[in-house]
Coordinates of C-alpha atoms in Angstrom, one line a residue:
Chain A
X24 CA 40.3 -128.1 16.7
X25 CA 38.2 -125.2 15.0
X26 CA 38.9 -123.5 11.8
X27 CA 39.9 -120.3 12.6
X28 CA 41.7 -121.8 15.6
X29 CA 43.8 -123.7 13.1
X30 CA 44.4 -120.6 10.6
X31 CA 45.6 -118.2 13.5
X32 CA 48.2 -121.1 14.2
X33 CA 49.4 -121.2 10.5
X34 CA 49.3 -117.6 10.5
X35 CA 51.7 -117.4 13.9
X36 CA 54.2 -120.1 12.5
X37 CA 53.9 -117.9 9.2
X38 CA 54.9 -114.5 10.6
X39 CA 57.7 -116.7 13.1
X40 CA 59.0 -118.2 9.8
X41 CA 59.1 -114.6 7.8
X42 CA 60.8 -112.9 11.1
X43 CA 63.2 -115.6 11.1
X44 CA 64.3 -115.6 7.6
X45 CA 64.8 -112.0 8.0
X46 CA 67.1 -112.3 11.2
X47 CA 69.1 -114.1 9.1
X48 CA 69.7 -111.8 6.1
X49 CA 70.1 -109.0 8.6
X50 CA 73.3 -111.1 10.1
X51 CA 76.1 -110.0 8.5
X52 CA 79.0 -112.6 7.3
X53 CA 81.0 -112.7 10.2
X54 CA 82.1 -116.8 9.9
X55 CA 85.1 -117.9 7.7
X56 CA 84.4 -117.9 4.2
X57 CA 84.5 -121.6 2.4
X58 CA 87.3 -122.5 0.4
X59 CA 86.7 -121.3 -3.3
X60 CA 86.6 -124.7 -5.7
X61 CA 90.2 -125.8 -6.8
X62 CA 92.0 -124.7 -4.0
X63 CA 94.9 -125.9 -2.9
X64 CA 94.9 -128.7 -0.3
X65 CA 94.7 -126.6 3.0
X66 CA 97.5 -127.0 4.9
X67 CA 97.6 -125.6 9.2
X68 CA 101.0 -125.8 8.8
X69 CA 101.5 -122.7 7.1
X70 CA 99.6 -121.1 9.7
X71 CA 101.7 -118.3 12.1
X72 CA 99.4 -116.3 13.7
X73 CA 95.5 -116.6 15.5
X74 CA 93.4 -115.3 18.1
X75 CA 92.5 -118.5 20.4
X76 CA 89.1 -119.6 20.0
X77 CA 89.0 -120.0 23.8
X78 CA 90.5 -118.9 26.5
X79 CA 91.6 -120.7 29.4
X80 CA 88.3 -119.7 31.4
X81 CA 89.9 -118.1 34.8
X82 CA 89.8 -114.6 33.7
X83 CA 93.4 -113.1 33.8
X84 CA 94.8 -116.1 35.5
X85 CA 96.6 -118.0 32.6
X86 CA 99.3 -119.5 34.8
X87 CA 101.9 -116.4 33.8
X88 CA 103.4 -116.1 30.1
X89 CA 103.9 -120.5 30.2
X90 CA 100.6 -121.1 30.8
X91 CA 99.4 -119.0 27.9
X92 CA 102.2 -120.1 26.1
X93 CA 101.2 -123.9 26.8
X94 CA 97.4 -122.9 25.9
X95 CA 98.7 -121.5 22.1
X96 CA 100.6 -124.8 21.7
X97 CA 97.6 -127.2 22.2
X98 CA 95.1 -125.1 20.4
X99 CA 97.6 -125.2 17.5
X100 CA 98.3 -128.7 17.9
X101 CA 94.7 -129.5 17.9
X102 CA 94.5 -128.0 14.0
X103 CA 97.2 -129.6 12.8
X104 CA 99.5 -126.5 13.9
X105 CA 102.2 -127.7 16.6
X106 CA 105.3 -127.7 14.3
X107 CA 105.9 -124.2 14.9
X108 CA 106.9 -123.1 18.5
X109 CA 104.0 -120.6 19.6
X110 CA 104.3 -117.8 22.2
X111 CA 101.5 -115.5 23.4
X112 CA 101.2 -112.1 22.8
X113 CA 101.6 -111.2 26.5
X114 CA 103.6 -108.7 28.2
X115 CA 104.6 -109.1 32.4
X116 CA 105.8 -106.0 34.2
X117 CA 109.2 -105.6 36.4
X118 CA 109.0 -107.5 39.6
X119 CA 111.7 -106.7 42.7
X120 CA 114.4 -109.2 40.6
X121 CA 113.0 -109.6 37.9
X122 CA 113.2 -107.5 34.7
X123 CA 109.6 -106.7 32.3
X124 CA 108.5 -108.9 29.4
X125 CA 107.6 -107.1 26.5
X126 CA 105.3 -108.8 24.1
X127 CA 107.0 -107.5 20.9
X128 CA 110.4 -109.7 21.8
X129 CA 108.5 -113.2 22.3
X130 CA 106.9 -113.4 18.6
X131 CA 109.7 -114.0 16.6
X132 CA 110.9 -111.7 13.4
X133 CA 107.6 -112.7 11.2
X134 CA 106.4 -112.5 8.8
X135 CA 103.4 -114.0 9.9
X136 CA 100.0 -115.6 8.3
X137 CA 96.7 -116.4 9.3
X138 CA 94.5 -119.0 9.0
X139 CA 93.3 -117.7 5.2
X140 CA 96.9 -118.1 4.1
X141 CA 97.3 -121.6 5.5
X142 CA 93.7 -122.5 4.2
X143 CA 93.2 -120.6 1.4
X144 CA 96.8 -120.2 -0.5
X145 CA 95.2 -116.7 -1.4
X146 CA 97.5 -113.7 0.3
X147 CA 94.5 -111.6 0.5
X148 CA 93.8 -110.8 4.0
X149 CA 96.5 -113.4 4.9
X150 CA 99.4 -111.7 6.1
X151 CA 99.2 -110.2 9.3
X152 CA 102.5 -108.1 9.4
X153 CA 106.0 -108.4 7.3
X154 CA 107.9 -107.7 10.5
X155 CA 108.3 -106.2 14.1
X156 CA 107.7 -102.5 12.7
X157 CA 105.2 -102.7 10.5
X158 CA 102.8 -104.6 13.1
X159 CA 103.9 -102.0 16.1
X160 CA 103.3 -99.2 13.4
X161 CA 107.2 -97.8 14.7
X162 CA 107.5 -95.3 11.9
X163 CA 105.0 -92.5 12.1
X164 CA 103.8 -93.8 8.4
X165 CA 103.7 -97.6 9.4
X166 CA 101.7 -95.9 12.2
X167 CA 99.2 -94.1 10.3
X168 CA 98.8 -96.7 7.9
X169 CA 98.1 -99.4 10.9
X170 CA 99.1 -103.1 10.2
X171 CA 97.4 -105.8 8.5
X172 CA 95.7 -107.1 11.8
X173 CA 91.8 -106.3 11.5
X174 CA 88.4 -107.5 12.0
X175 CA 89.0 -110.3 9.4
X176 CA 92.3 -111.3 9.3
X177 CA 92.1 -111.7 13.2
X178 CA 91.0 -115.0 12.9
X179 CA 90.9 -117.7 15.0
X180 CA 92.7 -121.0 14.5
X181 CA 89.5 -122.6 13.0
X182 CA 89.5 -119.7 10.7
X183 CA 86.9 -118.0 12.4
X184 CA 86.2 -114.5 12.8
X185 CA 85.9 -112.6 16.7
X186 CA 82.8 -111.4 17.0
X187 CA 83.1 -107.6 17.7
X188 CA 80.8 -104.6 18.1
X189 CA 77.9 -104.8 15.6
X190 CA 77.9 -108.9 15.9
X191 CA 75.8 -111.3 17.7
X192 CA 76.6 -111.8 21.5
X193 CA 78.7 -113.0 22.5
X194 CA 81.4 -110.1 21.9
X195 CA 84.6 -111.3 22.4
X196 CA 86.9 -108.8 20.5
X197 CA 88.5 -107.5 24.0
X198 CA 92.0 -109.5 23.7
X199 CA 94.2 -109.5 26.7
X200 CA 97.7 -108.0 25.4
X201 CA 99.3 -106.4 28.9
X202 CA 100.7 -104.3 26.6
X203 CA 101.6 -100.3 25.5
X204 CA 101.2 -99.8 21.6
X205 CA 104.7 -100.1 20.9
X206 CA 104.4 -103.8 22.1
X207 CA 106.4 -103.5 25.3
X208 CA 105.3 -103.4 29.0
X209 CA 103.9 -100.8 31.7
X210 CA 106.9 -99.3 33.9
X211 CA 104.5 -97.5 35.9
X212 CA 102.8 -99.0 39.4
X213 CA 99.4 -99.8 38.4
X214 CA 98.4 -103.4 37.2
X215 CA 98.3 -104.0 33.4
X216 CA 98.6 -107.9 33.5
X217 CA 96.7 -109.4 35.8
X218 CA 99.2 -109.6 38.6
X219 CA 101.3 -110.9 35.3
X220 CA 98.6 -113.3 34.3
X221 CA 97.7 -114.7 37.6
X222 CA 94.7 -112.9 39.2
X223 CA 91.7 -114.4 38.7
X224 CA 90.2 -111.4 41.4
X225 CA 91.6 -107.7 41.2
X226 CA 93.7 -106.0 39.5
X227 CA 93.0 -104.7 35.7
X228 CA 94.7 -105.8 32.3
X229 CA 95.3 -104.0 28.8
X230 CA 93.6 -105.2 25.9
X231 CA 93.2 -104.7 22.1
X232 CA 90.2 -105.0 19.8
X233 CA 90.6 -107.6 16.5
X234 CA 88.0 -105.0 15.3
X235 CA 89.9 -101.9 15.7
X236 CA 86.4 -100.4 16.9
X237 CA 86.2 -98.7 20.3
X238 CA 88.2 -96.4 22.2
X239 CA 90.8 -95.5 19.4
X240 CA 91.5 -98.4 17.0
X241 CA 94.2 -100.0 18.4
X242 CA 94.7 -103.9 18.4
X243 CA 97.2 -104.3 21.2
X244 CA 96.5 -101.5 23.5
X245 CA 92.8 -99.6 23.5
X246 CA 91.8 -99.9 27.0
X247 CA 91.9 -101.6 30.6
X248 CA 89.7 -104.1 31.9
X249 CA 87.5 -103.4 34.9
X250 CA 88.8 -106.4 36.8
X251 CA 90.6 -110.1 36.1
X252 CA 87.4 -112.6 37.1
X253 CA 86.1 -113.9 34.0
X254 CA 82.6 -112.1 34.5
X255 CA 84.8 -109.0 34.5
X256 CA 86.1 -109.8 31.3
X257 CA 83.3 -110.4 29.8
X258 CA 81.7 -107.2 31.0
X259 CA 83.2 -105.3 28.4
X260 CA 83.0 -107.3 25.8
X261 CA 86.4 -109.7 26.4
X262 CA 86.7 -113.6 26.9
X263 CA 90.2 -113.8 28.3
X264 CA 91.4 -114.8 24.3
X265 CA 94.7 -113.6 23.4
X266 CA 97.0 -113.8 19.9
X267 CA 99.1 -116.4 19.2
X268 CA 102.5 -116.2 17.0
X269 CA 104.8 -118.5 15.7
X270 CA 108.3 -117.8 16.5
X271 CA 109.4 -120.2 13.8
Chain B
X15 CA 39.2 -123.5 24.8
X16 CA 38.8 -119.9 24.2
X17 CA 41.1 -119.1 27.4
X18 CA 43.9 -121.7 25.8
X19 CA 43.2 -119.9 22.1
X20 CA 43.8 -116.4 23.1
X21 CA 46.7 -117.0 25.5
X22 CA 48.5 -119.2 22.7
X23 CA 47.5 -116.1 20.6
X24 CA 49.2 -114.0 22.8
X25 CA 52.2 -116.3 23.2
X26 CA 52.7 -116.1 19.5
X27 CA 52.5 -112.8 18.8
X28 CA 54.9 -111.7 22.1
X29 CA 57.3 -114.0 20.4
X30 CA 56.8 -112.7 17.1
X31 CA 57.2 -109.4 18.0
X32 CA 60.2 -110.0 20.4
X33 CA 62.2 -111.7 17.4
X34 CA 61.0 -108.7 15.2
X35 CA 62.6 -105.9 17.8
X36 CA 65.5 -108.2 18.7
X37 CA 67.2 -108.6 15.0
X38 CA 65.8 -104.8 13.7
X39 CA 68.6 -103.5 15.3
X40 CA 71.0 -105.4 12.9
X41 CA 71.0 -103.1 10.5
X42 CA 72.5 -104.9 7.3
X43 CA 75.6 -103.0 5.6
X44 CA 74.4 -101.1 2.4
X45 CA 71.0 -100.8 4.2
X46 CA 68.8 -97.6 5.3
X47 CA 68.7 -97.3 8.5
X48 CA 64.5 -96.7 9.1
X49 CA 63.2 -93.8 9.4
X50 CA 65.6 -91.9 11.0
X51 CA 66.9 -88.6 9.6
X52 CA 70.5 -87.2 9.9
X53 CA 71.7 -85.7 13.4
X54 CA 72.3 -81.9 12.4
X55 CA 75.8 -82.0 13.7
X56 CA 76.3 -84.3 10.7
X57 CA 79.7 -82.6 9.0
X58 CA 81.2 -86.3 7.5
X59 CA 79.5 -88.6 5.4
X60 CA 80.4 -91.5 3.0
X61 CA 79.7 -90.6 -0.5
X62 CA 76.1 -93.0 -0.5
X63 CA 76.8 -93.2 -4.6
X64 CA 79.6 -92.4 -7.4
X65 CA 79.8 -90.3 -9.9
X66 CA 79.9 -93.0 -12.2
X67 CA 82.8 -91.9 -14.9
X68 CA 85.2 -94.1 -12.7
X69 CA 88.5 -91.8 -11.6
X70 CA 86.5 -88.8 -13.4
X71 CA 84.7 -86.4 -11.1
X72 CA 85.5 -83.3 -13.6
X73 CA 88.4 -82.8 -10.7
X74 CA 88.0 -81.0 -7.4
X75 CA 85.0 -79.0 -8.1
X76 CA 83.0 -81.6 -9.4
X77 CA 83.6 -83.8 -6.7
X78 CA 82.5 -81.4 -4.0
X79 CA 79.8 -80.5 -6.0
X80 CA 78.7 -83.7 -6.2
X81 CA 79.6 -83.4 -1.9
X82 CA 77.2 -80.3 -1.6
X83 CA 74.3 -82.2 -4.0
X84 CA 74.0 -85.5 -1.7
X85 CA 74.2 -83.1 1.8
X86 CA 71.4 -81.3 -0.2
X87 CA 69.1 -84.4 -0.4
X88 CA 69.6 -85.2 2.8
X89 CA 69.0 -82.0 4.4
X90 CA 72.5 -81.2 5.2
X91 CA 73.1 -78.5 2.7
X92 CA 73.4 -76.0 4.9
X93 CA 77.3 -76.1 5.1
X94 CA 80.2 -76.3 2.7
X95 CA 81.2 -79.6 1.8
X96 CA 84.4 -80.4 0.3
X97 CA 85.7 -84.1 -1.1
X98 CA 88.8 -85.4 0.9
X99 CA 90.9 -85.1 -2.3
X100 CA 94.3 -84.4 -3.1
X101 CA 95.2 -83.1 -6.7
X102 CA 99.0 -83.8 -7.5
X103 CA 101.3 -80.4 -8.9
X104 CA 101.4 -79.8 -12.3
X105 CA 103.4 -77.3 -13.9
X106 CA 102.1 -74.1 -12.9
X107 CA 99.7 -75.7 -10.8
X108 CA 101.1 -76.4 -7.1
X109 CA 99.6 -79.6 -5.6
X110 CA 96.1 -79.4 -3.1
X111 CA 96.5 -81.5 0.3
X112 CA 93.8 -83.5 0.7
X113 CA 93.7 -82.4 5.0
X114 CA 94.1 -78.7 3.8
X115 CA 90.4 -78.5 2.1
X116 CA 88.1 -79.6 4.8
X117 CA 88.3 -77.2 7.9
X118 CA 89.7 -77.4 11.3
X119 CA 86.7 -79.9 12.9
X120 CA 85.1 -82.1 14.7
X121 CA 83.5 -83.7 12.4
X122 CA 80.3 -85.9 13.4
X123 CA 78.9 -88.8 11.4
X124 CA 74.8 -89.3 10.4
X125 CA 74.3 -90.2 13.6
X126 CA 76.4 -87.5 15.5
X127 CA 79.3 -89.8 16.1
X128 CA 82.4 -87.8 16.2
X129 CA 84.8 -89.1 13.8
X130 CA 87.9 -86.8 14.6
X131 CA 88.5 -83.5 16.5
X132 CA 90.4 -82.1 14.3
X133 CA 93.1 -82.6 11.5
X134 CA 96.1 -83.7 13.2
X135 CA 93.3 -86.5 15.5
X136 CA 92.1 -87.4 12.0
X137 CA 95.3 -88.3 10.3
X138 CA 97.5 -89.1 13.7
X139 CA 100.1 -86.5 13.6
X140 CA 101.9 -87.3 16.0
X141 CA 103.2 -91.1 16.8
X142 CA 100.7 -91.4 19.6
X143 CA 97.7 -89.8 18.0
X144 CA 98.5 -92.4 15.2
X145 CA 98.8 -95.0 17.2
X146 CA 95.2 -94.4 18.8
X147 CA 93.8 -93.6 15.6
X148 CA 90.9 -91.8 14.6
X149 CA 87.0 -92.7 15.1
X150 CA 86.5 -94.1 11.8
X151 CA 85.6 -97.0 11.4
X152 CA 82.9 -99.9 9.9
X153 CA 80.1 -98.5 11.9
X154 CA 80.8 -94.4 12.4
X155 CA 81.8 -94.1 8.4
X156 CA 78.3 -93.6 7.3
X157 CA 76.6 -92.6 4.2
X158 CA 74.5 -89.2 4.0
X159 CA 72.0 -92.0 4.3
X160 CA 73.3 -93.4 7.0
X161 CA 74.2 -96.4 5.5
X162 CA 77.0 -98.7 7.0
X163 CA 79.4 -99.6 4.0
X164 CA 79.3 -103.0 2.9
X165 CA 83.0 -104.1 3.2
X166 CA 85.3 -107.9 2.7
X167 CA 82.8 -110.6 2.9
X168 CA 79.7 -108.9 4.1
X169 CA 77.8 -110.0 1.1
X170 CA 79.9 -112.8 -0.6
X171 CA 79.1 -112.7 -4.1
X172 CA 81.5 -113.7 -7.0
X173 CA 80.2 -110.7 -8.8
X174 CA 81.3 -108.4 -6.9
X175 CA 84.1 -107.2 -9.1
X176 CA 81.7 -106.9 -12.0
X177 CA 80.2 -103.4 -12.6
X178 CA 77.4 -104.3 -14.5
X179 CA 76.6 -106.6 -11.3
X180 CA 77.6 -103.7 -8.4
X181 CA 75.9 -100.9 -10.0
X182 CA 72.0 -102.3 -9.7
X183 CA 72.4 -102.9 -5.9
X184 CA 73.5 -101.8 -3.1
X185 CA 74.5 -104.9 -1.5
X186 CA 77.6 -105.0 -2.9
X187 CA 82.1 -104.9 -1.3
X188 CA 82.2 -101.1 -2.1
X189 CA 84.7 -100.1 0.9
X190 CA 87.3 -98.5 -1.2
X191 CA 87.0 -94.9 -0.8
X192 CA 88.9 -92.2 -3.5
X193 CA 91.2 -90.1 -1.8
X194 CA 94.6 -89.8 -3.7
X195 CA 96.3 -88.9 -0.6
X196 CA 99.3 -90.2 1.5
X197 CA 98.7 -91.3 5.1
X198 CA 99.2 -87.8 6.6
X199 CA 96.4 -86.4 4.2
X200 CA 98.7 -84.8 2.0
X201 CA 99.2 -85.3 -2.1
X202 CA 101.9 -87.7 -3.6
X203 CA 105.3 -86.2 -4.6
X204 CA 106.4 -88.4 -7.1
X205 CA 105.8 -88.3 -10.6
X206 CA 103.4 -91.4 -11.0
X207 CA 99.7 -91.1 -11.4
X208 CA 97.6 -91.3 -7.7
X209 CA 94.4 -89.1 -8.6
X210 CA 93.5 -90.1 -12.1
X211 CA 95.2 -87.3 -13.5
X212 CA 93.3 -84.8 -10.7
X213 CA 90.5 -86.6 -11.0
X214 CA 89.4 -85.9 -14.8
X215 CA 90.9 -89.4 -15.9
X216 CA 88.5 -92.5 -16.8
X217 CA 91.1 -94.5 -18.4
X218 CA 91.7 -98.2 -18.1
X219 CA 95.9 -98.9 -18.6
X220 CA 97.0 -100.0 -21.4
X221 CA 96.6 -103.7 -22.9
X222 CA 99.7 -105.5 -20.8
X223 CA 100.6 -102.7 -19.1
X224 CA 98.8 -103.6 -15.8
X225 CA 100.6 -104.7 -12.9
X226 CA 98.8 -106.8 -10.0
X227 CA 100.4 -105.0 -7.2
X228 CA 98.2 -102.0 -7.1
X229 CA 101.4 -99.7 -6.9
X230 CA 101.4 -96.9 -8.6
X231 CA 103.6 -97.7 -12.1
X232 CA 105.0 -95.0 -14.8
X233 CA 102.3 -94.3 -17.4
X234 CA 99.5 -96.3 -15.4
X235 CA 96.4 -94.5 -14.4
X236 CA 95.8 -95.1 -10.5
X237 CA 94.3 -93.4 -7.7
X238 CA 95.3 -94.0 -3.7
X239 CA 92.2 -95.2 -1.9
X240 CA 91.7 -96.0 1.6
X241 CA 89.4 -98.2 4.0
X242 CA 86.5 -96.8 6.3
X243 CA 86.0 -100.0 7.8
X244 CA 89.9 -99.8 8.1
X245 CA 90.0 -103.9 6.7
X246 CA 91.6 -104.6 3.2
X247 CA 94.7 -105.6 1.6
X248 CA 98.0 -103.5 1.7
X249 CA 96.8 -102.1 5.2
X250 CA 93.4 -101.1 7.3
X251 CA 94.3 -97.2 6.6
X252 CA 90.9 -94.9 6.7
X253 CA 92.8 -93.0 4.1
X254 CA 95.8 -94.5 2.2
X255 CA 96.1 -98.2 1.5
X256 CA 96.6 -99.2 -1.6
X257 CA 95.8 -98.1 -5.5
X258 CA 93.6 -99.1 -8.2
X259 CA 93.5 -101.9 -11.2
X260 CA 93.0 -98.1 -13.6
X261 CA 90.8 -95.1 -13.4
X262 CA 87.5 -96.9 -15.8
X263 CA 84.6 -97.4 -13.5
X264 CA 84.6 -101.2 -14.4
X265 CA 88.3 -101.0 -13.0
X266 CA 87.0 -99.7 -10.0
X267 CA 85.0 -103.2 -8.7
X268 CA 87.9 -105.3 -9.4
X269 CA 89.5 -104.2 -5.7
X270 CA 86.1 -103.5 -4.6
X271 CA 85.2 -100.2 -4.9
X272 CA 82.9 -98.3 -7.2
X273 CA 84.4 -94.7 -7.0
X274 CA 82.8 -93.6 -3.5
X275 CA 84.8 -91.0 -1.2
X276 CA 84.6 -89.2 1.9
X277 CA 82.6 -85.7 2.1
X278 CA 83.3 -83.0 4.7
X279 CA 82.1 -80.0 5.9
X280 CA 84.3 -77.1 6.4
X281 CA 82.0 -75.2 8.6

């Protein structure tokens, strides 16, 4: 190996290194933060409320509201979470005999924490909503104000964040809700759910952002999928997640 | 040899260059974006820096002024720029809405994002304008600059609630904009402190007399602030979350702000 052979390679690996190291500055802090020293023990339990780090990989097929239901239950279980009874935030339209779901009347009355709260003891960023209203924004003020549910309390139930627009690919901050922003179902013809969460093929869903960027800011209720494969889903910016809350 | 040399060479710097162009478009909060100059349709912006006297902006008219001065240096002084401020009535003196001092919109960003079309989008009037909410958000509310905000845990740094720490960089929590409003955009009612006395107070409260809520509290000076990344404590409102640990400027950092607040242009 010649000298200047061997320099140009030092000099490559050099400006990889310093390119690198900048990529990494540039990143912004979108993982969950370490537990400060002294902190209480962490305890799941505490825990009422994520976004599932998964989703159940057959795009709005999630085996209707018990399948999703079943899916919140062992992701919670997994942490350390399966004391409480968890229901998907999911709503199903009216079907010849059968009467809507509405999402907002599965959840319980709250109030309900995330993973900081059961982690961290600290309230900061912890508390998703008080109650019903507050989370729905009912009042015109609770409206305007919007709840507690943003880009970093959204967490997951390994306390991490969803990446959303501005993060590293995969974006996955398209969460499927079914739902109007009151929290209730569609009474109109067209397909909000999925064929009630079990079209893998057409057919469209609502979904919310954890960010509250895109399309209005909404969290349960900014915009409809193109489709219900999984590639649709994840055309937009979705993975087929959805929120998880303790009824209990 | 050579043919191996130059193609390694060219390897390298492909890669090199790829990385470069793939992670420049991250641009890091607090950061100027490079090279690129405000869209002329800018008519919102982020103050870039305080005024530095914590709560007091010498009220109103220093404020915009202060508005009109950062358009200036970034060649946007053109228009009339007013502070999104409310002042709270005094006697003799009826209160100023916040919404009623910045003209009828749209209002673009430093990049020509619109932010609202007009007053009742911006503040959600009505329950289903509020419920979409406006176009603000961690990447539209921009500095004159055009710098992203740094908000909760983009730069996690102990010192962040330390002014003598926040004020040498700008890598720094500083999301917590001065606005003294409620959450329609117009000035409290009550008879508690929300604007640091009409912005003209630098006061910390006094010894024992703080409270950890950030409520507003009889005697305590305060000021309403609000969220453009629309992510803190109390709620994600653009506008009207929560108050302030006093009106100092080393009050300011200890909820994470250092005194910015939104400028717009009336015309």
């Amino acid at each position: 190996m010649t000298r200047p052979h061997a320099y140009a390679v030092l000099l490559c690996a050099l400006m990889l290194a310093s390119s690198l190291m900048l990529a990494q500055q540039n990143a912004p802090n979108t993982q969950g933060i370490a537990p400060p020293p002294g902190s209480p023990t962490p305890s799941p339990a505490r825990m009422t409320f994520f976004v599932t780090s998964v989703g159940l990989g057959k795009g709005g097929d999630l085996g209707g509201l018990a399948g999703a239901d079943a899916h919140c239950q062992t992701l919670a279980a997994a942490v350390g979470a399966g004391g409480h009874t968890w229901h998907a935030y999911l709503s199903t339209q009216a079907r010849p005999g059968k009467p809507a779901v509405n999402a907002r009347d599965r959840i319980g009355t709250g109030p309900w924490f995330n993973w900081s709260f059961a982690q961290l003891g600290q309230p900061q960023n912890a508390i998703i909503s008080a109650d019903l209203g507050e989370l729905h924004g009912d009042t015109l003020v609770q409206a305007q104000r919007g709840s507690n549910l943003f880009k970093q309390s959204a967490r997951n139930e390994h306390g991490e964040v969803i990446h959303g627009i501005g993060d590293t690919p995969p974006i996955q901050h398209e969460i499927l809700t079914g739902s109007k922003w009151d929290g209730r179902a569609y009474d109109d013809k067209a397909d909000h759910t999925c064929n009630n969460w079990t079209s893998s093929t057409t057919g469209s869903a609502q979904v919310g952002h954890t960010d509250r960027i895109g399309n209005g800011s909404s969290w349960n209720s900014s915009n409809a999928t193109k489709g219900c494969s999984q590639a649709a889903l994840e055309s937009t910016g979705g993975a087929g997640l959805f929120y998880c809350f303790a009824v209990n | 040899m050579t043919k191996i040399k130059s193609s390694a060479l060219i390897l390298c710097g492909t890669v090199v260059l790829a990385s470069g162009l793939l992670f420049a478009q991250v641009q890091r909060p607090g950061e100027y974006p490079r090279g690129v100059k405000p869209s002329p349709m800018m008519s919102f912006f982020v103050t870039s820096e305080p005024i530095g006297d914590g709560g007091n902006l010498g009220g109103l008219a220093g404020a915009d002024a202060h508005c009109q001065t950062l358009a200036t240096a970034a060649g946007a002084g053109n228009r009339t720029w007013h502070a999104y401020l409310s002042t709270q009535a005094r006697p003799g003196q009826p209160a100023v809405n916040a919404r009623d001092r910045i003209g009828t919109g749209p209002w673009y960003n430093f990049k020509g994002e619109m932010i609202a079309q007009d007053v009742a989008h911006l503040h959600g009037d009505t329950m289903e304008l509020a419920h979409q909410g406006n176009n603000l958000n961690k990447l539209t509310g921009l500095t004159e600059k055009g710098q992203i905000v740094p908000g909760l845990y983009d730069y996690s740094d102990p010192r962040d609630t330390d002014w003598d720490y926040v004020k040498n960089t700008r890598f720094s929590t500083r999301h917590e904009m001065l606005t003294g409003t409620q959450t329609d955009g117009t000035a409290f009612t009550d008879a508690q402190d929300h604007t640091c006395d009409n912005w003209t107070s630098d006061k910390s409260p006094a010894p024992g007399t703080s409270n950890g809520n950030l409520n507003a509290a009889d005697g305590r000076p305060n000021a309403q602030i609000g969220f453009p990344d629309r992510n803190g404590g109390g709620s994600g409102s653009w506008n009207s979350a929560h108050g302030t640990r006093g009106c100092a400027q080393t009050d300011l950092p200890k909820t994470h702000g250092i005194g910015l607040f939104y400028c717009f242009a009336v015309n």
